[in-house]
N, CA, C and O atoms as a DFTB+ gen file, in Angstrom:
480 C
 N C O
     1  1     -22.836     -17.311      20.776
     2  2     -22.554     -15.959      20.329
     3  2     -22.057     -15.994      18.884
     4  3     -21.215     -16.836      18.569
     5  1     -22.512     -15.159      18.026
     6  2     -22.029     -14.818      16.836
     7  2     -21.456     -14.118      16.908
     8  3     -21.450     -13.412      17.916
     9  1     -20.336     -13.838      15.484
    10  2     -19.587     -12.605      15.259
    11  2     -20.153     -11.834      13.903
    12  3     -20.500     -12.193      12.778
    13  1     -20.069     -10.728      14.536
    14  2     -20.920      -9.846      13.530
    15  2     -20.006      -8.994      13.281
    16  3     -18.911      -9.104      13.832
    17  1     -20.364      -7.644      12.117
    18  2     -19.721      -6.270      11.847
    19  2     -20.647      -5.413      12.084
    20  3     -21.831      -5.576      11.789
    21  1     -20.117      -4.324      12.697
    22  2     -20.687      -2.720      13.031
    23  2     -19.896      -1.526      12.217
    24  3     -18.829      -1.013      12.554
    25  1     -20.636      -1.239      11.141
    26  2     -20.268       0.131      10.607
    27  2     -20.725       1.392      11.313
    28  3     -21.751       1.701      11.919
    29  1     -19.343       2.140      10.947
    30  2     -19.962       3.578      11.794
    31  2     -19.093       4.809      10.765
    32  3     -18.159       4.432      10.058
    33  1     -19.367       5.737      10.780
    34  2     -18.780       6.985      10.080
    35  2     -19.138       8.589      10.706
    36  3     -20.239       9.079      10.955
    37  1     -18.031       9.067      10.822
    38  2     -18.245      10.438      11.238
    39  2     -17.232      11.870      10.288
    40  3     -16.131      11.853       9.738
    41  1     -18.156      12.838      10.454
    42  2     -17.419      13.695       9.788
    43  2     -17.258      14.837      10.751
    44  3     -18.116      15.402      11.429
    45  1     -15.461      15.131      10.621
    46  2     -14.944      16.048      11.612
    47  2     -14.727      17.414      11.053
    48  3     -14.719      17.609       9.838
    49  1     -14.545      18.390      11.961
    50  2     -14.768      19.762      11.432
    51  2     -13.524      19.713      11.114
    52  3     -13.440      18.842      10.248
    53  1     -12.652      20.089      11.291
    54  2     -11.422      20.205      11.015
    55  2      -9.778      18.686      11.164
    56  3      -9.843      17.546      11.624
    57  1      -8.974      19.184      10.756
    58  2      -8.240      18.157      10.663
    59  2      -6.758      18.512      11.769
    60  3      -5.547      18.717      11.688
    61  1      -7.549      18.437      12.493
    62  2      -6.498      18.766      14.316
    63  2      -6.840      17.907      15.275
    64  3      -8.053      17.718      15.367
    65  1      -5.929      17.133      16.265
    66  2      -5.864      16.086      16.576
    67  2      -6.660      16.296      18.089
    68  3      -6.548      15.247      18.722
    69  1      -7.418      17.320      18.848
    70  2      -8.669      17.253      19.300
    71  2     -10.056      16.689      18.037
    72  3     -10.756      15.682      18.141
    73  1     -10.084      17.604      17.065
    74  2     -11.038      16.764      16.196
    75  2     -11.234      15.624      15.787
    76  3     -12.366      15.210      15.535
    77  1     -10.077      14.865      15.641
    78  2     -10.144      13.827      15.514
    79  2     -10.427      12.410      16.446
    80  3     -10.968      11.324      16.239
    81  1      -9.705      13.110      17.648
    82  2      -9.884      12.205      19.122
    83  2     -11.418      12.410      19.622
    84  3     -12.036      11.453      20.089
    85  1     -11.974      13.631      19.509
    86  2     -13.510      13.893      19.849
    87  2     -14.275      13.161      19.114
    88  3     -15.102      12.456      19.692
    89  1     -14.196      13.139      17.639
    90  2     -15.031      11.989      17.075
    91  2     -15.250      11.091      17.127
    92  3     -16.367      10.622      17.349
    93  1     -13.896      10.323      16.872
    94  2     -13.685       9.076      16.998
    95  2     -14.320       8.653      18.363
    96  3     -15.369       8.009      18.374
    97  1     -13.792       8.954      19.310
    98  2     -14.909       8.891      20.769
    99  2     -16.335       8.907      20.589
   100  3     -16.969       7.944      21.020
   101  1     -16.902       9.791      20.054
   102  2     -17.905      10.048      19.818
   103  2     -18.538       9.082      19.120
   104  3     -19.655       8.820      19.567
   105  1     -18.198       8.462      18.170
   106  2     -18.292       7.330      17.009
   107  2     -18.386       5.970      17.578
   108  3     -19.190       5.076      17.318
   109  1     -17.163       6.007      18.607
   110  2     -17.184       4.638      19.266
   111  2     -18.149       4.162      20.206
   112  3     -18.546       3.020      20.436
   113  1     -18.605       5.853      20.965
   114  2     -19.486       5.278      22.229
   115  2     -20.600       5.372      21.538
   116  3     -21.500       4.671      22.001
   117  1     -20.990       6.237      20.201
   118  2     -22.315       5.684      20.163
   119  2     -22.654       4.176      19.495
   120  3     -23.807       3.747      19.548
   121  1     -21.569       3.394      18.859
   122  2     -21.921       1.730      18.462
   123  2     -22.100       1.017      19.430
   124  3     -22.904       0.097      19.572
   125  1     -20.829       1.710      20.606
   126  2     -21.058       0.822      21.675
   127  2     -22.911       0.809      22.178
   128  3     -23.581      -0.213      22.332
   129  1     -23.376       2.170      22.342
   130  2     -24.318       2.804      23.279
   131  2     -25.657       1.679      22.091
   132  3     -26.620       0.940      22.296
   133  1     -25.172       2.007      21.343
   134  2     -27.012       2.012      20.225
   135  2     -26.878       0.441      19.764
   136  3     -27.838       0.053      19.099
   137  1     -25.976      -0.403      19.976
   138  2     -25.950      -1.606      19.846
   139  2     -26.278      -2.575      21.070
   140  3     -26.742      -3.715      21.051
   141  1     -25.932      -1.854      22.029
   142  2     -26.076      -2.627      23.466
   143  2     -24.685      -3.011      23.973
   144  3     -24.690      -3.619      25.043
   145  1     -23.212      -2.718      23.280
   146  2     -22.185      -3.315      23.232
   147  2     -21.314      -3.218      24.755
   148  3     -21.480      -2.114      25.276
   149  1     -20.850      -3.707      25.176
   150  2     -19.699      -3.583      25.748
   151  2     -18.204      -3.611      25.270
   152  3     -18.251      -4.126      24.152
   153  1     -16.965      -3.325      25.555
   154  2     -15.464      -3.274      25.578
   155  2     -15.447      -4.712      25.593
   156  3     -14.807      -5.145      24.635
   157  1     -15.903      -5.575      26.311
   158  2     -15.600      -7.390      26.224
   159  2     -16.517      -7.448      25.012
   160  3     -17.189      -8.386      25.440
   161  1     -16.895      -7.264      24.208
   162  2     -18.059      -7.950      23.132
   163  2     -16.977      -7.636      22.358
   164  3     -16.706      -8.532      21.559
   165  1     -15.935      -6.236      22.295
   166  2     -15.343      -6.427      20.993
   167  2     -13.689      -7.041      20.363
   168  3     -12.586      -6.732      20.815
   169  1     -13.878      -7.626      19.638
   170  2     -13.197      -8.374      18.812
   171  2     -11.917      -7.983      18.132
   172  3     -10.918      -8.697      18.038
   173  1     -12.124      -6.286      17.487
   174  2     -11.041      -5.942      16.715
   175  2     -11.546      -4.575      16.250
   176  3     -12.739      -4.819      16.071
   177  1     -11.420      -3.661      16.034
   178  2     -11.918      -1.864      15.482
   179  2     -10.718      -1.763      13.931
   180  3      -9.514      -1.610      14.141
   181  1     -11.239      -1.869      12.530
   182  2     -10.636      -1.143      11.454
   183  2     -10.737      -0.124      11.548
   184  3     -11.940       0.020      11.329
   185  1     -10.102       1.405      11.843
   186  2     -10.672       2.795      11.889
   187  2     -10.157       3.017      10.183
   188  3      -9.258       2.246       9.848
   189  1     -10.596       3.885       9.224
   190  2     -10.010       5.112       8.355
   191  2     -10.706       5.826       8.354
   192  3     -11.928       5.945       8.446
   193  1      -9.315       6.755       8.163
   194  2      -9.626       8.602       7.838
   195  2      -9.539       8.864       6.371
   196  3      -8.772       8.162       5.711
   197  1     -10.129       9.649       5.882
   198  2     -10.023      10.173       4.556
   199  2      -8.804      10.670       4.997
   200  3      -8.457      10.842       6.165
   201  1      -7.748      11.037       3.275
   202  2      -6.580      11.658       3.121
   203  2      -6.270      13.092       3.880
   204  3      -5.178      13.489       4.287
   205  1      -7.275      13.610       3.935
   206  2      -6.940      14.920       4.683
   207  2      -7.223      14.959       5.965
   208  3      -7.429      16.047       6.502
   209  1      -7.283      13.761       6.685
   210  2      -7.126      13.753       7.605
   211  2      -5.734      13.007       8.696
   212  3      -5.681      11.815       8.998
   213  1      -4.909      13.880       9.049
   214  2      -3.286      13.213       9.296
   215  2      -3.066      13.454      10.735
   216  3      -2.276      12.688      11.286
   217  1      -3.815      14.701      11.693
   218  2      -3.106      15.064      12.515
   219  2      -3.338      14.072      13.692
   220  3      -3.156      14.713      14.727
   221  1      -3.620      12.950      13.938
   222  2      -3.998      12.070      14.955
   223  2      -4.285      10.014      14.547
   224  3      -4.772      10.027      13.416
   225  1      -4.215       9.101      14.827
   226  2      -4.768       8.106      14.876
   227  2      -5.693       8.007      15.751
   228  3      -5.595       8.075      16.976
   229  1      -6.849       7.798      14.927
   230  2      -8.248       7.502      15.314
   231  2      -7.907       6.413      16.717
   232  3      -8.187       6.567      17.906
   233  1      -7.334       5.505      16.146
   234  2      -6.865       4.183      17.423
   235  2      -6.626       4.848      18.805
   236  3      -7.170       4.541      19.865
   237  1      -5.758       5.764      18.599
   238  2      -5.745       6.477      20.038
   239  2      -6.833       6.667      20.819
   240  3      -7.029       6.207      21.943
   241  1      -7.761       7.596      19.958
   242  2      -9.315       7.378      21.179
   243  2      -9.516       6.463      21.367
   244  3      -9.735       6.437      22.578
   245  1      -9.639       5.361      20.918
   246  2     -10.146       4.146      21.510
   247  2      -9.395       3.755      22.618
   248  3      -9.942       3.292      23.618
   249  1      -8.391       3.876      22.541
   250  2      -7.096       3.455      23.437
   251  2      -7.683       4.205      24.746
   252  3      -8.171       3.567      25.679
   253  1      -7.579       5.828      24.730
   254  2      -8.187       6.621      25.830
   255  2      -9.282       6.271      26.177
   256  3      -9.483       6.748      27.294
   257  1     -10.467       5.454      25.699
   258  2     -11.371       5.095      26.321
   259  2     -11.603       3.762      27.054
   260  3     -12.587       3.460      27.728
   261  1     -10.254       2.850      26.734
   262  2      -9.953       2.153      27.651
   263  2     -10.152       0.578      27.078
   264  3     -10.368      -0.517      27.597
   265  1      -9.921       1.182      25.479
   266  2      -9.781      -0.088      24.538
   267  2      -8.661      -0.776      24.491
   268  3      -8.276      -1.128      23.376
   269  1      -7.725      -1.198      25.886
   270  2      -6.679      -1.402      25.588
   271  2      -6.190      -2.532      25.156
   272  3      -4.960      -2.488      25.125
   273  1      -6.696      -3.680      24.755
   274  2      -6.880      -5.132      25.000
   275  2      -7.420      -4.988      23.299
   276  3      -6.863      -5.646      22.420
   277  1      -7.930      -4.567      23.166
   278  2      -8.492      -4.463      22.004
   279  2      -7.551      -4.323      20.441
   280  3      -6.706      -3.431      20.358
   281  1      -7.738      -5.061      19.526
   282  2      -6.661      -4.806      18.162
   283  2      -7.446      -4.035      18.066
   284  3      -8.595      -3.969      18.503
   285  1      -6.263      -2.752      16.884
   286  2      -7.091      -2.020      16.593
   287  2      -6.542      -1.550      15.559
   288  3      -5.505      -1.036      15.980
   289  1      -6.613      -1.353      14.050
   290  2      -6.045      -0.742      13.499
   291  2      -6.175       0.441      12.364
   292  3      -7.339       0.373      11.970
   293  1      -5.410       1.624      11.580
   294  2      -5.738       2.466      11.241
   295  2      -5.267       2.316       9.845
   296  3      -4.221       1.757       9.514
   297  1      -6.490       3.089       8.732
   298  2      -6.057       3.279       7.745
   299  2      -6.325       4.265       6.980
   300  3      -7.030       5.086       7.568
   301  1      -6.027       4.606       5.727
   302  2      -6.228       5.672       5.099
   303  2      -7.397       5.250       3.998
   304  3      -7.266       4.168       3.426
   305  1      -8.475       6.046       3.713
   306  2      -9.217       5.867       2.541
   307  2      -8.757       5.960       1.294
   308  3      -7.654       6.501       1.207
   309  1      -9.380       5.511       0.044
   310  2      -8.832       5.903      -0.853
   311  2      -9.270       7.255      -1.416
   312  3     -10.476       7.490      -1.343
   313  1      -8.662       7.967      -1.840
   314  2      -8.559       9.430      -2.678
   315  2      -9.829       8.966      -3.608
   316  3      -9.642       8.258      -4.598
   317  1     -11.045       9.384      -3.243
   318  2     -11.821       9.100      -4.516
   319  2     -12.536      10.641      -5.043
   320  3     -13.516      11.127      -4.478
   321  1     -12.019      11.115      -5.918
   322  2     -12.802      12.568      -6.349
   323  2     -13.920      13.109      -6.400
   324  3     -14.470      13.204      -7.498
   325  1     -14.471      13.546      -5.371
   326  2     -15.768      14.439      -5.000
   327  2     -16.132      13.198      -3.687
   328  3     -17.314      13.008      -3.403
   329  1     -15.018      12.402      -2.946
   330  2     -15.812      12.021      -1.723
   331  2     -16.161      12.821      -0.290
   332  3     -15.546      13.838       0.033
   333  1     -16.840      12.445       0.232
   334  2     -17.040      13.461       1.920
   335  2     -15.543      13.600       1.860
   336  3     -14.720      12.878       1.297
   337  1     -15.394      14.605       2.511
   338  2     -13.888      15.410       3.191
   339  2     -14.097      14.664       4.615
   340  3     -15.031      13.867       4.692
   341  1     -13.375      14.857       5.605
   342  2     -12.716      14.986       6.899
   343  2     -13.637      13.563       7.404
   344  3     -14.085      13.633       8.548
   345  1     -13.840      12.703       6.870
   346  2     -14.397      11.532       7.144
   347  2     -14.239      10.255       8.104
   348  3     -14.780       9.218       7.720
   349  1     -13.588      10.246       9.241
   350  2     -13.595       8.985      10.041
   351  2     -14.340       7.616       9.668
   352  3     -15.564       7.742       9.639
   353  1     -14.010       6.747       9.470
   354  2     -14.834       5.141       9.883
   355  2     -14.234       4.510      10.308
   356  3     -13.003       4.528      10.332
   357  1     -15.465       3.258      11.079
   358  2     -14.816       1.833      11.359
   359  2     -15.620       1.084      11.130
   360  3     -16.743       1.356      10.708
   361  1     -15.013      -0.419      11.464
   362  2     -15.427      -1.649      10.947
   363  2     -15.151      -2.467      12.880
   364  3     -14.176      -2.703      13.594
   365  1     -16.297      -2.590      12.961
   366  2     -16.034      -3.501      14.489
   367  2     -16.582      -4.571      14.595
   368  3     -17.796      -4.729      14.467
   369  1     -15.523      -5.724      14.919
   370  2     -15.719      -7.137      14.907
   371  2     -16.639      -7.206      16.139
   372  3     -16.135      -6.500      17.013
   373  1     -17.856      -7.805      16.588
   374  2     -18.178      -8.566      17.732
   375  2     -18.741      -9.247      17.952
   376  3     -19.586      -9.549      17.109
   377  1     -18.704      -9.997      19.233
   378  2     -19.926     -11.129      19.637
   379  2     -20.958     -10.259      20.158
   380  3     -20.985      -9.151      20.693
   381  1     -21.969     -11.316      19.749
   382  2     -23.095     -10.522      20.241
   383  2     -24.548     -11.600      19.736
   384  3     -24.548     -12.177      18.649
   385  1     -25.345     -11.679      20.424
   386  2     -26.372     -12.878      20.027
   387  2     -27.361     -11.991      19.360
   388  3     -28.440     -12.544      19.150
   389  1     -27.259     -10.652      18.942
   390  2     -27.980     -10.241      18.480
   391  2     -28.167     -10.488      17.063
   392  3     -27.144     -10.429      16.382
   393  1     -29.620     -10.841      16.281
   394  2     -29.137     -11.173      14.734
   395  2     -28.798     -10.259      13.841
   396  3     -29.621      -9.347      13.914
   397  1     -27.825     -10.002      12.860
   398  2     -27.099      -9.064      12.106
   399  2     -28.823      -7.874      11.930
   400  3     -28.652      -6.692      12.227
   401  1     -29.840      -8.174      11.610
   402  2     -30.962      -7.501      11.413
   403  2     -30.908      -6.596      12.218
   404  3     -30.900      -5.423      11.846
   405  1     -30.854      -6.984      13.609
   406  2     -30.568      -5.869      14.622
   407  2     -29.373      -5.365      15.366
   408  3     -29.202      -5.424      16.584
   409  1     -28.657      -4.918      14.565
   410  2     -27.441      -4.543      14.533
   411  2     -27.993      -2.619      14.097
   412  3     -28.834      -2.313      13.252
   413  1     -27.386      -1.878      14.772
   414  2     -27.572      -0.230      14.124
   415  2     -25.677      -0.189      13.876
   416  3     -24.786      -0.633      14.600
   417  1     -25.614       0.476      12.663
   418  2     -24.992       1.103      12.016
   419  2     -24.917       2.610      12.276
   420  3     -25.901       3.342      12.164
   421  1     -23.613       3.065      12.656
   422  2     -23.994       4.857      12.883
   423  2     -23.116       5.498      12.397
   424  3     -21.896       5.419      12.542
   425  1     -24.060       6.504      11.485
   426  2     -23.444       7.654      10.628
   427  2     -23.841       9.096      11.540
   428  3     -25.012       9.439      11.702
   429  1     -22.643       9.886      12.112
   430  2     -23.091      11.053      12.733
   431  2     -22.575      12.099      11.873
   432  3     -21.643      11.919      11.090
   433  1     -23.379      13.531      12.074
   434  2     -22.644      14.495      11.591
   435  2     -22.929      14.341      10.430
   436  3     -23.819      13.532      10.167
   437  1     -22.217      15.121       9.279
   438  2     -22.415      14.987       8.238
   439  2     -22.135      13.666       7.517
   440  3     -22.423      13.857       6.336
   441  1     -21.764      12.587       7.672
   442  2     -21.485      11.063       7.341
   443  2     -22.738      10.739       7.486
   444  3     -22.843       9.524       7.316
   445  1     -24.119      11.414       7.804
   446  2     -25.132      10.779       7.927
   447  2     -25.685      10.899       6.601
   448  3     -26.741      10.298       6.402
   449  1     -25.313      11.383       5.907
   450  2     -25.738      11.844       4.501
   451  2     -24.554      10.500       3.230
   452  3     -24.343      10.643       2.026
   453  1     -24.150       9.577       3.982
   454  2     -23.370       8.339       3.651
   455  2     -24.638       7.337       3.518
   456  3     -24.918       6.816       2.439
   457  1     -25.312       7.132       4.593
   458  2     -26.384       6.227       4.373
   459  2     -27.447       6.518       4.907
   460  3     -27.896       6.308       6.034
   461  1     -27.944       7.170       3.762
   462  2     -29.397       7.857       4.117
   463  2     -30.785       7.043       4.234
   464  3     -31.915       7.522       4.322
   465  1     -30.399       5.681       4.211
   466  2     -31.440       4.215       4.090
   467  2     -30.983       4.068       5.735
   468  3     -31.312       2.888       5.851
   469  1     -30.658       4.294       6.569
   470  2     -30.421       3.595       7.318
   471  2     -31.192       4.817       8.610
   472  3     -31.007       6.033       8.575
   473  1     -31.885       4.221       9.461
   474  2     -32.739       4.786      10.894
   475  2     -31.323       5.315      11.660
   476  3     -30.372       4.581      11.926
   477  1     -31.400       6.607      11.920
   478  2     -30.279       7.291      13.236
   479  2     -31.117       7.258      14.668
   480  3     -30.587       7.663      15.703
């Protein structure tokens, strides 16, 4: 088994801590779903939120979905002028024998307009 990285990004409507827990969920099950992943494949979850986003840690959904075993940690983006607003990401460590080539990356929502080279 190798260890690989899974990027993912989502953009939330608002900055209230259902929005944020819905995404992030949303974000997680689809790397899990579109990679083939399981909860044992993963390794470690980096989440950040853009600055205007405060009312929740992303980590929590994961937690509610039963990431409990799992490191996980949260950060803030940097303030960069004219970036996406209300922005979620992560960075997920895992095994997986799959080769990095076939690995999907997922941008939902408006974050899909982040990497517009990449198949949804």
């Amino acid at each position: 088994m190798a260890v690989r990285a899974v990027r993912g990004a989502i953009q939330v409507d608002a900055d209230t801590r259902d929005d944020i827990l819905e995404g992030t969920a949303e974000l997680v099950k689809a790397v899990l779903d579109r990679n083939g992943l399981a909860s044992d494949d993963i390794i470690s979850i980096v989440f950040t939120a853009t600055p205007d986003l405060t009312a929740e840690f992303p980590a929590y959904a994961a937690r509610l979905l039963g990431l409990t075993d799992v490191p996980l940690m949260c950060a803030s983006e940097i303030a960069v002028p004219g970036a996406m607003p209300r922005t979620l990401r992560l960075l997920a460590h895992v095994e997986t024998a799959r080769p990095r080539a076939d690995l999907r990356h997922v941008y939902l929502r408006g974050a899909a307009a982040l990497r517009t080279d990449l198949p949804q």
